[in-house]
Amino acid sequence: MGTSLSRAAQWTSTDSDHGKLESTLMNESLLSEILRFVEHFSSKNPQEAEILFEEPLQWRSTLAASDFTPDYEIREEDVESQEKDEEGRPLLLLSPPTLCVRNFRQLSKLLGLANEKKLLEVQACVEENRNPLVKILGPSLANIQKIGKADKDKEQQQGSESEPKMKLVRLLQSADKHILRKFMKEISEKVDLNPNPVRKEVEYLKNVCSSGDNKVLKLVRYTSDYEFPNGCRAPLWRQLQGEICYLVIEPYDTETLYITCSATGVFFNMGIKPEGDEINYERTSEVFKDIVSLLRSKSQVFAESMDIQDAREAARTSRPHVELVDAQTQLSLKRIEKPEPPQVKDVQLIPSEVEEKKDPYNEKKKQQGAKSKNKAHFSESSFADQLSSMKIKNQKQQSDLFSETSSDSDQSYEEEEQPVRRQRNTDQPSDYWQIQKLVKYLRAGDQTATLLTLYALMDYDLKQEMYHLAIQDSGGLKVLTNILHLEEVNLQLGSLGILREISLNPQTRRAIVDNGGLRSIVNALDSRNKDVKALAAETIANLTSFRRARRTVRRYNGISKLVKLLDCNVDFANVDPKQEKDVEVARFGVVALWSCSRSPKNQEAIHKAGGIPLLGRLLKSPQMNILIPVVGILQNCATEESCQDAIQTEGIVKDLVQHLGNDNDALRIHCANVIFKCAENKRTRTLVNEHKGLPALVSLLSKTDNKQLMAASTGAVWKCSLSSDNLDVFQDHKVLEILIGLLTNQPEEVLVNVVGALAEFAQKPANKVTIRKCGGLKPLIKLLIGRNEPLLVNVTRVVEACATDLDNMAIIQELDGIRLVWSLLKNPSPEVQSSAAWALCPCIENAKEAGEMVSSLMGAMELVIDLLKSPDVRVLASMCAVVAKIAKDKYNLAVLTDYEVVPLLAKLTDNPDDMLRCHLAQAIAQCCSWRNNRAAFGEAGVVPPLVLYLKSQDMKVRHSTVMALHQLSKESNNCITMHGEGVVKPLIHFMGSDDEKVRNAAADCVRNIRVLFPGQARAKKAAPLS
Amino acid sequence: MGLPLQGACSGHVTSTPLPLCLSGPSRSPPVDMSKRLIQNLAKAISKNVVHFNKMEVECLIREFHSLLGQPNSAGKSDNLDERRFKGILKNDFGLTNDTIMERVFRSFDKDSDGCISVKEWVEGLCVFLRGSLDEKIRYCFRVYDLSGDEHISREEMLLMTRNCLRLHGEEDPFDGIKDLVEITLKRMDHDNDDRLSFDDYEKSVKEFNIVLEAFGTCLPNALRIEEFEQRVFQEKSDQR
């Protein structure tokens, strides 16, 4: 009974002490099985029935003294059995309401007395003794049973244990098996589950994940080690819905995936519930045909390596990847053969739904029509006929499939879906119509009828999509949300209870929002009743999984209402029992806001509604289920700059830093992410340091197994290292060395941050040496071959910093780094282009035989010239800088000139951006070292705008302009223009500059003008004469 | 409002004109009754009620007397008769169902003498306004158990809910009600004896609190309670 209880029963809550059995068919039949077993136990096995339980079974009974026969000792309300154990304790003792029984004989007898309350008694007994076997047999023997067949040798070991007791163990075991077998049979009648394809696929994946060099998955495991006799691992009541087993898969490049394998296909579920090891079964993705295709869609690494493997195998053998095809074949077969894809239902029903919407008055007629249609289907072709014809098809298809590729099997699956639909539609109706009827009552009833109807609706397993459709089709969603407008708490609670359940389904969510239901639910947040508030918030949390819903919540002022829920003003150090409800309301408010805060405008709204300080207060809570969403909201909001400021000023940083030391990884991830986002702000960075957050961050860097945590913590380290004070602290903790160690074997999300941090570290000359000495350059250069843009930007920033060190430069050159950086100019992203260009500047400057090196790179200079036409100012500025560096080499300058660099540069002179102006002036100055260019620049009209540059606010611009003008003034025509533009006066001013070069350049420029000007003027005067 | 029974005692049972009566110069009952007497009575009664303090009990006693107002036609004014009480239920507490109101009256009227004494008034209101869930479960069960046989039968349910559906068209609403009652009975009947014992009912309510008032509203909603308490407790304490 142990296994059947723990595996088959559907409990309302996982809390082991106060679980209730759901009132489902399955549980009912489970209870009646147990009842039958116990009832006949003492007559069938009189000897074993006498064995004393290790511990009495106790439960709250509904029986009273009057129910007992006179052969019990009855004293007022209390009842004792006449039989006693060795210590004189009665074997049955009732002191209402507690009933206490010590052996099976008494148990059987009791049930004989209980008459129609039997089942109730059994249920109470089972509910209150969640582990009856331990109580009956004692922990040691009960465990044998769990482990299973090993009992033979155990029996020998425990020879001292009484023989009948072992027999009892065996009896219980066989009863267990019997019950399970019965259920299996029941299930196999209702749904057809074929676990084999799944098992094969999992084995295949496990192979993939363990095979040495090309590991693509970190981990593949079932959530449960227990396998039912039919090979499935899902609990029985989930099997009834077609689910086979649940998997946890950890790829290298994404978060851990929680997957449900069902008869309909494979999809994601909500993962393992934080409270226990139970799974949150709700489907969160579309349905994939098998695990491989699901993984392909989710994990790029997996997809790539599968492609490689496919290709390899295809090359090696004439029969491509048999294993895979085999698995897929069976998968598709299984689907064709049978059951319950809930979506299929959708497809089938949508046309009628649309029709009904169009014409609500004809609704009834249509429904009746549909009803008769269903009947027609049923009689049309018998179940068996369809099955057999399908099997033939399947066999044929199977043989075909082996010669086809896997994508073909996909198509055939699509084609084959049709008959399945029809067949399944037949078993739908009775509950469907029942629900429609109830919705009708809901509409027509007064308060009492509405209440009773809601109560009746709640009895359905509202997770099933069929019921959602029934509610939707009959306009029930509208009615349910309208009920919320009534000021009746009970009705509101009932309606919200249903809405909460059905809003777990993505399609229903959309339907609720489409029907305008959100408005009513949002308004329910204003209720005076705290339960209503909490339920409404929970429902909103479910609904706001998509953008339109989040926007709607904001439109109806829902964000500020939700924020109000957070205001619970509780001292978390000691919570008054009266305030627990407030905390609960706040908790759901937080969960709803977390979901809403995914929209940027909602983040703003949360901030405006004063949410940040309230969130700050909730950070003091010790409850994980509050903390995680709170920090989750902060993480989302921290994208907004104004929120970043609020986070800083509300003293939230301190709590965040404190929670970094928490044991909960999810919490730490969110905390680190908030810091990551907020530490762009200088004051925040300082605060993190002041609250001793930096060492906490450093300690997180050792958690290399949790990639999300790694990404978050390295990100925080990166942003914190923007302050040089923080850099020093990090230095004390040898962070640089740790970071360099992280350059290998990390996913890109982590690498981006690691490299970003390195770029900050590399600003200090000493660190450049460390990076070299710790062997950081090689992995860095390797990262230049990639596609991740932020990563490339960061890598080039490190290269830029490192290239200023000559020893580093030598290594970079050796590793062919310059060519790789240069190739990045081909990258479509302007960020990457400019960042690569900036990295090129020190490279060209410090490389050995730079000129030859540049000219030896095929097409290198064309790339630069091309990008001088870029629309992006930052790219232009960086390209000008590169041009200035290249042009130092005379030969290369000639090449550039051939590519018409002069007119290109000249075109840019009108741009007002100071950064560009500065580098443009430098480029012009450098290009002027070739004589023809000076005249060309003059003809292209660069001089007048350049003269204007002298008025720039930026000193660097002014200085480089002086240098450019100096170069240009070597051409006499330019001098005339300069003079005409009135350049002499400001130049004289620059002759007093602190910078010697500028001083000299300005002076020389003035001299050139003065020397050349009279001659030119005279020539001009002379010209008309001649 | 506007129902015939209001005619007899119009000024006293409707909630709005009441304060006027109280501030009236001459004949408000608290004046008739000496303060001491009320205080003593309150002291005695408040020993038996959990949810009201002595001051509140005093207020309720005053309210009781002000509701009695002038002696009615029978000339006997110590107790509230059924008609007046139902009027209060309807106007102050928003109950509508006649069958239910009758039962509420019976449950207040503990000694079954056909009228409600001061003591019964205060004790009844104690559960009615502020009862704990368990108390309310007991109270509601007593209300719904029309025959007083400790069980709510199918017939009783039908009687209480007979008017609660208004279906359009030719459909018979009573079929719907039968249907609903059947579903409800099946769901709440945990011991499968085709009727609801107290345990059945209690268990169902504990599972889903919302079915406390499953067979008709017999308790005021939060708003009404607040209004009533504010009016009775606040104003009277202001008077002192």
mmCIF file of N, CA and C in Angstrom, chain A residues 20 23 62 116-117 119-120 123 127 364 434 437-438 440-460 487-491 493-495 528 531, chain B residues 97 160-161 163-168 170-171 175-177 179-181 183-184 187-188 190-193 199-200 203-204 207-217 221-223 226:
data_model
loop_
_atom_site.group_PDB
_atom_site.id
_atom_site.type_symbol
_atom_site.label_atom_id
_atom_site.label_comp_id
_atom_site.label_asym_id
_atom_site.label_seq_id
_atom_site.Cartn_x
_atom_site.Cartn_y
_atom_site.Cartn_z
ATOM 1 N N LYS A 20 -4.612 16.449 2.155
ATOM 2 C CA LYS A 20 -5.971 15.945 1.954
ATOM 3 C C LYS A 20 -5.949 15.209 0.638
ATOM 4 N N SER A 23 -10.653 14.813 -4.182
ATOM 5 C CA SER A 23 -11.779 13.919 -4.411
ATOM 6 C C SER A 23 -11.853 13.594 -5.899
ATOM 7 N N THR A 62 -15.190 9.771 12.776
ATOM 8 C CA THR A 62 -16.538 10.324 12.858
ATOM 9 C C THR A 62 -17.420 9.394 13.681
ATOM 10 N N GLU A 116 -21.850 2.670 6.640
ATOM 11 C CA GLU A 116 -21.663 3.524 5.460
ATOM 12 C C GLU A 116 -20.570 4.559 5.682
ATOM 13 N N LYS A 117 -20.071 4.632 6.903
ATOM 14 C CA LYS A 117 -18.981 5.597 7.117
ATOM 15 C C LYS A 117 -17.618 4.994 6.822
ATOM 16 N N LEU A 119 -15.843 4.234 4.225
ATOM 17 C CA LEU A 119 -14.929 4.876 3.288
ATOM 18 C C LEU A 119 -14.344 6.137 3.896
ATOM 19 N N LEU A 120 -15.209 6.810 4.634
ATOM 20 C CA LEU A 120 -14.790 8.051 5.288
ATOM 21 C C LEU A 120 -13.693 7.766 6.294
ATOM 22 N N GLN A 123 -10.482 6.996 4.570
ATOM 23 C CA GLN A 123 -9.865 8.225 4.046
ATOM 24 C C GLN A 123 -9.192 9.001 5.164
ATOM 25 N N GLU A 127 -5.358 9.820 5.358
ATOM 26 C CA GLU A 127 -4.921 11.215 5.323
ATOM 27 C C GLU A 127 -4.069 11.553 6.528
ATOM 28 N N LYS A 364 -27.333 28.327 -29.013
ATOM 29 C CA LYS A 364 -27.909 27.076 -28.562
ATOM 30 C C LYS A 364 -28.092 26.116 -29.733
ATOM 31 N N GLN A 434 -22.173 19.549 -19.414
ATOM 32 C CA GLN A 434 -22.504 19.804 -18.016
ATOM 33 C C GLN A 434 -21.998 21.190 -17.613
ATOM 34 N N LYS A 437 -23.959 23.975 -19.046
ATOM 35 C CA LYS A 437 -25.206 24.134 -18.315
ATOM 36 C C LYS A 437 -24.959 24.957 -17.046
ATOM 37 N N LEU A 438 -23.900 24.626 -16.375
ATOM 38 C CA LEU A 438 -23.595 25.347 -15.141
ATOM 39 C C LEU A 438 -23.401 26.837 -15.416
ATOM 40 N N LYS A 440 -24.759 28.494 -17.635
ATOM 41 C CA LYS A 440 -26.089 29.064 -17.845
ATOM 42 C C LYS A 440 -26.716 29.427 -16.492
ATOM 43 N N TYR A 441 -26.595 28.533 -15.532
ATOM 44 C CA TYR A 441 -27.119 28.829 -14.196
ATOM 45 C C TYR A 441 -26.427 30.048 -13.608
ATOM 46 N N LEU A 442 -25.139 30.106 -13.878
ATOM 47 C CA LEU A 442 -24.344 31.207 -13.331
ATOM 48 C C LEU A 442 -24.942 32.528 -13.798
ATOM 49 N N ARG A 443 -25.412 32.502 -15.038
ATOM 50 C CA ARG A 443 -25.904 33.729 -15.632
ATOM 51 C C ARG A 443 -27.290 34.065 -15.096
ATOM 52 N N ALA A 444 -28.067 33.023 -14.858
ATOM 53 C CA ALA A 444 -29.476 33.260 -14.536
ATOM 54 C C ALA A 444 -29.749 33.253 -13.037
ATOM 55 N N GLY A 445 -28.758 32.880 -12.255
ATOM 56 C CA GLY A 445 -29.043 32.666 -10.850
ATOM 57 C C GLY A 445 -28.926 33.910 -10.004
ATOM 58 N N ASP A 446 -29.561 33.883 -8.846
ATOM 59 C CA ASP A 446 -29.316 34.944 -7.876
ATOM 60 C C ASP A 446 -28.077 34.560 -7.072
ATOM 61 N N GLN A 447 -27.867 35.273 -6.013
ATOM 62 C CA GLN A 447 -26.648 35.069 -5.236
ATOM 63 C C GLN A 447 -26.448 33.615 -4.824
ATOM 64 N N THR A 448 -27.505 33.026 -4.314
ATOM 65 C CA THR A 448 -27.385 31.658 -3.811
ATOM 66 C C THR A 448 -27.098 30.676 -4.942
ATOM 67 N N ALA A 449 -27.858 30.793 -6.013
ATOM 68 C CA ALA A 449 -27.640 29.875 -7.123
ATOM 69 C C ALA A 449 -26.237 30.055 -7.685
ATOM 70 N N THR A 450 -25.811 31.308 -7.782
ATOM 71 C CA THR A 450 -24.465 31.566 -8.295
ATOM 72 C C THR A 450 -23.419 30.890 -7.412
ATOM 73 N N LEU A 451 -23.626 31.026 -6.132
ATOM 74 C CA LEU A 451 -22.677 30.425 -5.202
ATOM 75 C C LEU A 451 -22.619 28.913 -5.385
ATOM 76 N N LEU A 452 -23.788 28.305 -5.449
ATOM 77 C CA LEU A 452 -23.820 26.849 -5.608
ATOM 78 C C LEU A 452 -23.183 26.441 -6.926
ATOM 79 N N THR A 453 -23.423 27.236 -7.959
ATOM 80 C CA THR A 453 -22.857 26.893 -9.258
ATOM 81 C C THR A 453 -21.337 27.002 -9.229
ATOM 82 N N LEU A 454 -20.848 28.072 -8.609
ATOM 83 C CA LEU A 454 -19.399 28.224 -8.500
ATOM 84 C C LEU A 454 -18.813 27.032 -7.754
ATOM 85 N N TYR A 455 -19.530 26.649 -6.711
ATOM 86 C CA TYR A 455 -19.075 25.523 -5.906
ATOM 87 C C TYR A 455 -19.019 24.263 -6.771
ATOM 88 N N ALA A 456 -20.033 24.101 -7.598
ATOM 89 C CA ALA A 456 -20.058 22.929 -8.466
ATOM 90 C C ALA A 456 -18.927 22.985 -9.487
ATOM 91 N N LEU A 457 -18.683 24.177 -10.028
ATOM 92 C CA LEU A 457 -17.617 24.315 -11.029
ATOM 93 C C LEU A 457 -16.255 24.002 -10.431
ATOM 94 N N MET A 458 -16.085 24.408 -9.197
ATOM 95 C CA MET A 458 -14.782 24.180 -8.558
ATOM 96 C C MET A 458 -14.484 22.701 -8.399
ATOM 97 N N ASP A 459 -15.518 21.894 -8.472
ATOM 98 C CA ASP A 459 -15.331 20.470 -8.277
ATOM 99 C C ASP A 459 -14.634 19.834 -9.471
ATOM 100 N N TYR A 460 -14.685 20.512 -10.609
ATOM 101 C CA TYR A 460 -14.027 19.947 -11.785
ATOM 102 C C TYR A 460 -12.527 20.176 -11.707
ATOM 103 N N GLU A 487 -20.680 43.100 -4.886
ATOM 104 C CA GLU A 487 -19.948 43.289 -3.628
ATOM 105 C C GLU A 487 -20.173 42.104 -2.705
ATOM 106 N N GLU A 488 -20.074 40.916 -3.233
ATOM 107 C CA GLU A 488 -20.277 39.750 -2.386
ATOM 108 C C GLU A 488 -18.986 38.973 -2.296
ATOM 109 N N VAL A 489 -18.395 38.978 -1.130
ATOM 110 C CA VAL A 489 -17.076 38.380 -0.972
ATOM 111 C C VAL A 489 -17.071 36.913 -1.371
ATOM 112 N N ASN A 490 -18.088 36.175 -0.953
ATOM 113 C CA ASN A 490 -18.084 34.743 -1.246
ATOM 114 C C ASN A 490 -18.098 34.478 -2.738
ATOM 115 N N LEU A 491 -18.908 35.253 -3.438
ATOM 116 C CA LEU A 491 -18.973 35.068 -4.880
ATOM 117 C C LEU A 491 -17.655 35.472 -5.527
ATOM 118 N N LEU A 493 -14.753 35.408 -4.204
ATOM 119 C CA LEU A 493 -13.746 34.381 -3.918
ATOM 120 C C LEU A 493 -13.943 33.172 -4.816
ATOM 121 N N GLY A 494 -15.197 32.770 -4.986
ATOM 122 C CA GLY A 494 -15.462 31.611 -5.818
ATOM 123 C C GLY A 494 -15.036 31.848 -7.254
ATOM 124 N N SER A 495 -15.429 32.989 -7.770
ATOM 125 C CA SER A 495 -15.110 33.305 -9.156
ATOM 126 C C SER A 495 -13.602 33.407 -9.361
ATOM 127 N N ARG A 528 -12.210 45.137 0.113
ATOM 128 C CA ARG A 528 -11.875 45.278 1.530
ATOM 129 C C ARG A 528 -11.434 43.956 2.092
ATOM 130 N N ASP A 531 -8.577 38.223 1.422
ATOM 131 C CA ASP A 531 -8.513 37.014 0.604
ATOM 132 C C ASP A 531 -8.786 37.346 -0.856
ATOM 133 N N ASN B 97 -34.471 36.635 1.591
ATOM 134 C CA ASN B 97 -35.239 35.409 1.466
ATOM 135 C C ASN B 97 -36.126 35.215 2.700
ATOM 136 N N MET B 160 -35.436 26.144 0.241
ATOM 137 C CA MET B 160 -34.689 27.381 0.471
ATOM 138 C C MET B 160 -34.226 28.026 -0.832
ATOM 139 N N THR B 161 -33.967 27.207 -1.840
ATOM 140 C CA THR B 161 -33.393 27.766 -3.067
ATOM 141 C C THR B 161 -34.418 27.865 -4.185
ATOM 142 N N ASN B 163 -36.423 29.876 -5.404
ATOM 143 C CA ASN B 163 -36.624 31.049 -6.255
ATOM 144 C C ASN B 163 -35.327 31.600 -6.852
ATOM 145 N N CYS B 164 -34.287 30.816 -6.797
ATOM 146 C CA CYS B 164 -33.013 31.471 -7.067
ATOM 147 C C CYS B 164 -32.546 31.413 -8.524
ATOM 148 N N LEU B 165 -33.315 30.835 -9.399
ATOM 149 C CA LEU B 165 -32.913 30.852 -10.811
ATOM 150 C C LEU B 165 -33.990 31.528 -11.640
ATOM 151 N N ARG B 166 -33.591 32.323 -12.583
ATOM 152 C CA ARG B 166 -34.561 32.900 -13.514
ATOM 153 C C ARG B 166 -34.091 32.623 -14.936
ATOM 154 N N LEU B 167 -34.511 31.506 -15.444
ATOM 155 C CA LEU B 167 -34.066 31.137 -16.789
ATOM 156 C C LEU B 167 -34.983 31.761 -17.831
ATOM 157 N N HIS B 168 -34.407 32.096 -18.943
ATOM 158 C CA HIS B 168 -35.209 32.650 -20.029
ATOM 159 C C HIS B 168 -35.937 31.534 -20.747
ATOM 160 N N GLU B 170 -38.571 28.886 -22.332
ATOM 161 C CA GLU B 170 -39.567 27.935 -21.864
ATOM 162 C C GLU B 170 -39.019 26.998 -20.792
ATOM 163 N N GLU B 171 -37.705 27.136 -20.530
ATOM 164 C CA GLU B 171 -37.117 26.183 -19.600
ATOM 165 C C GLU B 171 -37.670 26.361 -18.190
ATOM 166 N N ASP B 175 -36.120 22.830 -12.707
ATOM 167 C CA ASP B 175 -35.238 21.731 -13.101
ATOM 168 C C ASP B 175 -33.796 22.079 -12.814
ATOM 169 N N GLY B 176 -33.461 23.319 -13.159
ATOM 170 C CA GLY B 176 -32.098 23.773 -12.908
ATOM 171 C C GLY B 176 -31.768 23.739 -11.434
ATOM 172 N N ILE B 177 -32.717 24.183 -10.632
ATOM 173 C CA ILE B 177 -32.472 24.193 -9.194
ATOM 174 C C ILE B 177 -32.293 22.783 -8.670
ATOM 175 N N ASP B 179 -31.224 20.327 -10.287
ATOM 176 C CA ASP B 179 -29.910 19.918 -10.759
ATOM 177 C C ASP B 179 -28.823 20.435 -9.814
ATOM 178 N N LEU B 180 -28.889 21.723 -9.531
ATOM 179 C CA LEU B 180 -27.874 22.338 -8.676
ATOM 180 C C LEU B 180 -27.882 21.720 -7.285
ATOM 181 N N VAL B 181 -29.062 21.558 -6.748
ATOM 182 C CA VAL B 181 -29.170 20.986 -5.406
ATOM 183 C C VAL B 181 -28.575 19.583 -5.402
ATOM 184 N N ILE B 183 -26.255 18.369 -7.365
ATOM 185 C CA ILE B 183 -24.787 18.450 -7.427
ATOM 186 C C ILE B 183 -24.233 18.813 -6.057
ATOM 187 N N THR B 184 -24.852 19.837 -5.453
ATOM 188 C CA THR B 184 -24.344 20.306 -4.170
ATOM 189 C C THR B 184 -24.442 19.215 -3.116
ATOM 190 N N ARG B 187 -21.911 16.624 -3.520
ATOM 191 C CA ARG B 187 -20.562 17.050 -3.196
ATOM 192 C C ARG B 187 -20.370 17.197 -1.691
ATOM 193 N N MET B 188 -21.402 17.684 -1.000
ATOM 194 C CA MET B 188 -21.217 17.956 0.425
ATOM 195 C C MET B 188 -21.518 16.739 1.292
ATOM 196 N N HIS B 190 -20.668 13.869 2.684
ATOM 197 C CA HIS B 190 -19.455 13.059 2.790
ATOM 198 C C HIS B 190 -19.748 11.644 3.271
ATOM 199 N N ASP B 191 -20.789 11.472 4.060
ATOM 200 C CA ASP B 191 -21.051 10.118 4.565
ATOM 201 C C ASP B 191 -22.086 9.369 3.723
ATOM 202 N N ASN B 192 -22.420 9.941 2.584
ATOM 203 C CA ASN B 192 -23.270 9.250 1.615
ATOM 204 C C ASN B 192 -24.601 8.772 2.181
ATOM 205 N N ASP B 193 -25.257 9.574 3.011
ATOM 206 C CA ASP B 193 -26.572 9.141 3.483
ATOM 207 C C ASP B 193 -27.678 9.984 2.849
ATOM 208 N N ASP B 199 -21.755 17.384 10.418
ATOM 209 C CA ASP B 199 -20.365 17.085 10.067
ATOM 210 C C ASP B 199 -20.104 17.277 8.578
ATOM 211 N N ASP B 200 -21.050 16.801 7.780
ATOM 212 C CA ASP B 200 -20.928 16.995 6.334
ATOM 213 C C ASP B 200 -20.750 18.467 6.019
ATOM 214 N N LYS B 203 -17.542 20.041 7.340
ATOM 215 C CA LYS B 203 -16.384 19.625 6.559
ATOM 216 C C LYS B 203 -16.327 20.391 5.234
ATOM 217 N N SER B 204 -17.470 20.504 4.588
ATOM 218 C CA SER B 204 -17.510 21.213 3.306
ATOM 219 C C SER B 204 -17.118 22.673 3.465
ATOM 220 N N GLU B 207 -13.547 23.145 4.007
ATOM 221 C CA GLU B 207 -12.801 22.936 2.775
ATOM 222 C C GLU B 207 -12.890 24.185 1.889
ATOM 223 N N PHE B 208 -14.117 24.662 1.682
ATOM 224 C CA PHE B 208 -14.324 25.890 0.908
ATOM 225 C C PHE B 208 -15.187 26.821 1.732
ATOM 226 N N ASN B 209 -14.575 27.828 2.328
ATOM 227 C CA ASN B 209 -15.331 28.714 3.208
ATOM 228 C C ASN B 209 -16.528 29.345 2.517
ATOM 229 N N ILE B 210 -16.438 29.466 1.213
ATOM 230 C CA ILE B 210 -17.487 30.225 0.545
ATOM 231 C C ILE B 210 -18.844 29.542 0.621
ATOM 232 N N VAL B 211 -18.905 28.255 0.934
ATOM 233 C CA VAL B 211 -20.209 27.611 0.970
ATOM 234 C C VAL B 211 -20.871 27.724 2.337
ATOM 235 N N LEU B 212 -20.337 28.582 3.177
ATOM 236 C CA LEU B 212 -20.954 28.810 4.477
ATOM 237 C C LEU B 212 -22.432 29.163 4.297
ATOM 238 N N GLU B 213 -22.703 30.061 3.385
ATOM 239 C CA GLU B 213 -24.086 30.475 3.167
ATOM 240 C C GLU B 213 -24.634 29.854 1.884
ATOM 241 N N ALA B 214 -24.433 28.564 1.771
ATOM 242 C CA ALA B 214 -24.750 27.886 0.523
ATOM 243 C C ALA B 214 -26.218 27.971 0.150
ATOM 244 N N PHE B 215 -27.110 27.917 1.131
ATOM 245 C CA PHE B 215 -28.528 27.785 0.779
ATOM 246 C C PHE B 215 -29.305 29.068 1.020
ATOM 247 N N GLY B 216 -28.635 30.169 0.932
ATOM 248 C CA GLY B 216 -29.325 31.449 1.090
ATOM 249 C C GLY B 216 -28.569 32.317 2.074
ATOM 250 N N THR B 217 -28.538 33.604 1.757
ATOM 251 C CA THR B 217 -27.800 34.524 2.613
ATOM 252 C C THR B 217 -28.479 34.612 3.977
ATOM 253 N N ASN B 221 -23.391 41.204 4.982
ATOM 254 C CA ASN B 221 -22.045 41.303 4.426
ATOM 255 C C ASN B 221 -21.230 42.364 5.173
ATOM 256 N N ALA B 222 -19.978 42.407 4.883
ATOM 257 C CA ALA B 222 -19.056 43.226 5.664
ATOM 258 C C ALA B 222 -19.485 44.682 5.723
ATOM 259 N N LEU B 223 -19.993 45.157 4.595
ATOM 260 C CA LEU B 223 -20.382 46.570 4.526
ATOM 261 C C LEU B 223 -21.528 46.865 5.498
ATOM 262 N N GLU B 226 -20.432 46.826 9.042
ATOM 263 C CA GLU B 226 -19.698 48.036 9.408
ATOM 264 C C GLU B 226 -20.661 49.201 9.633
#
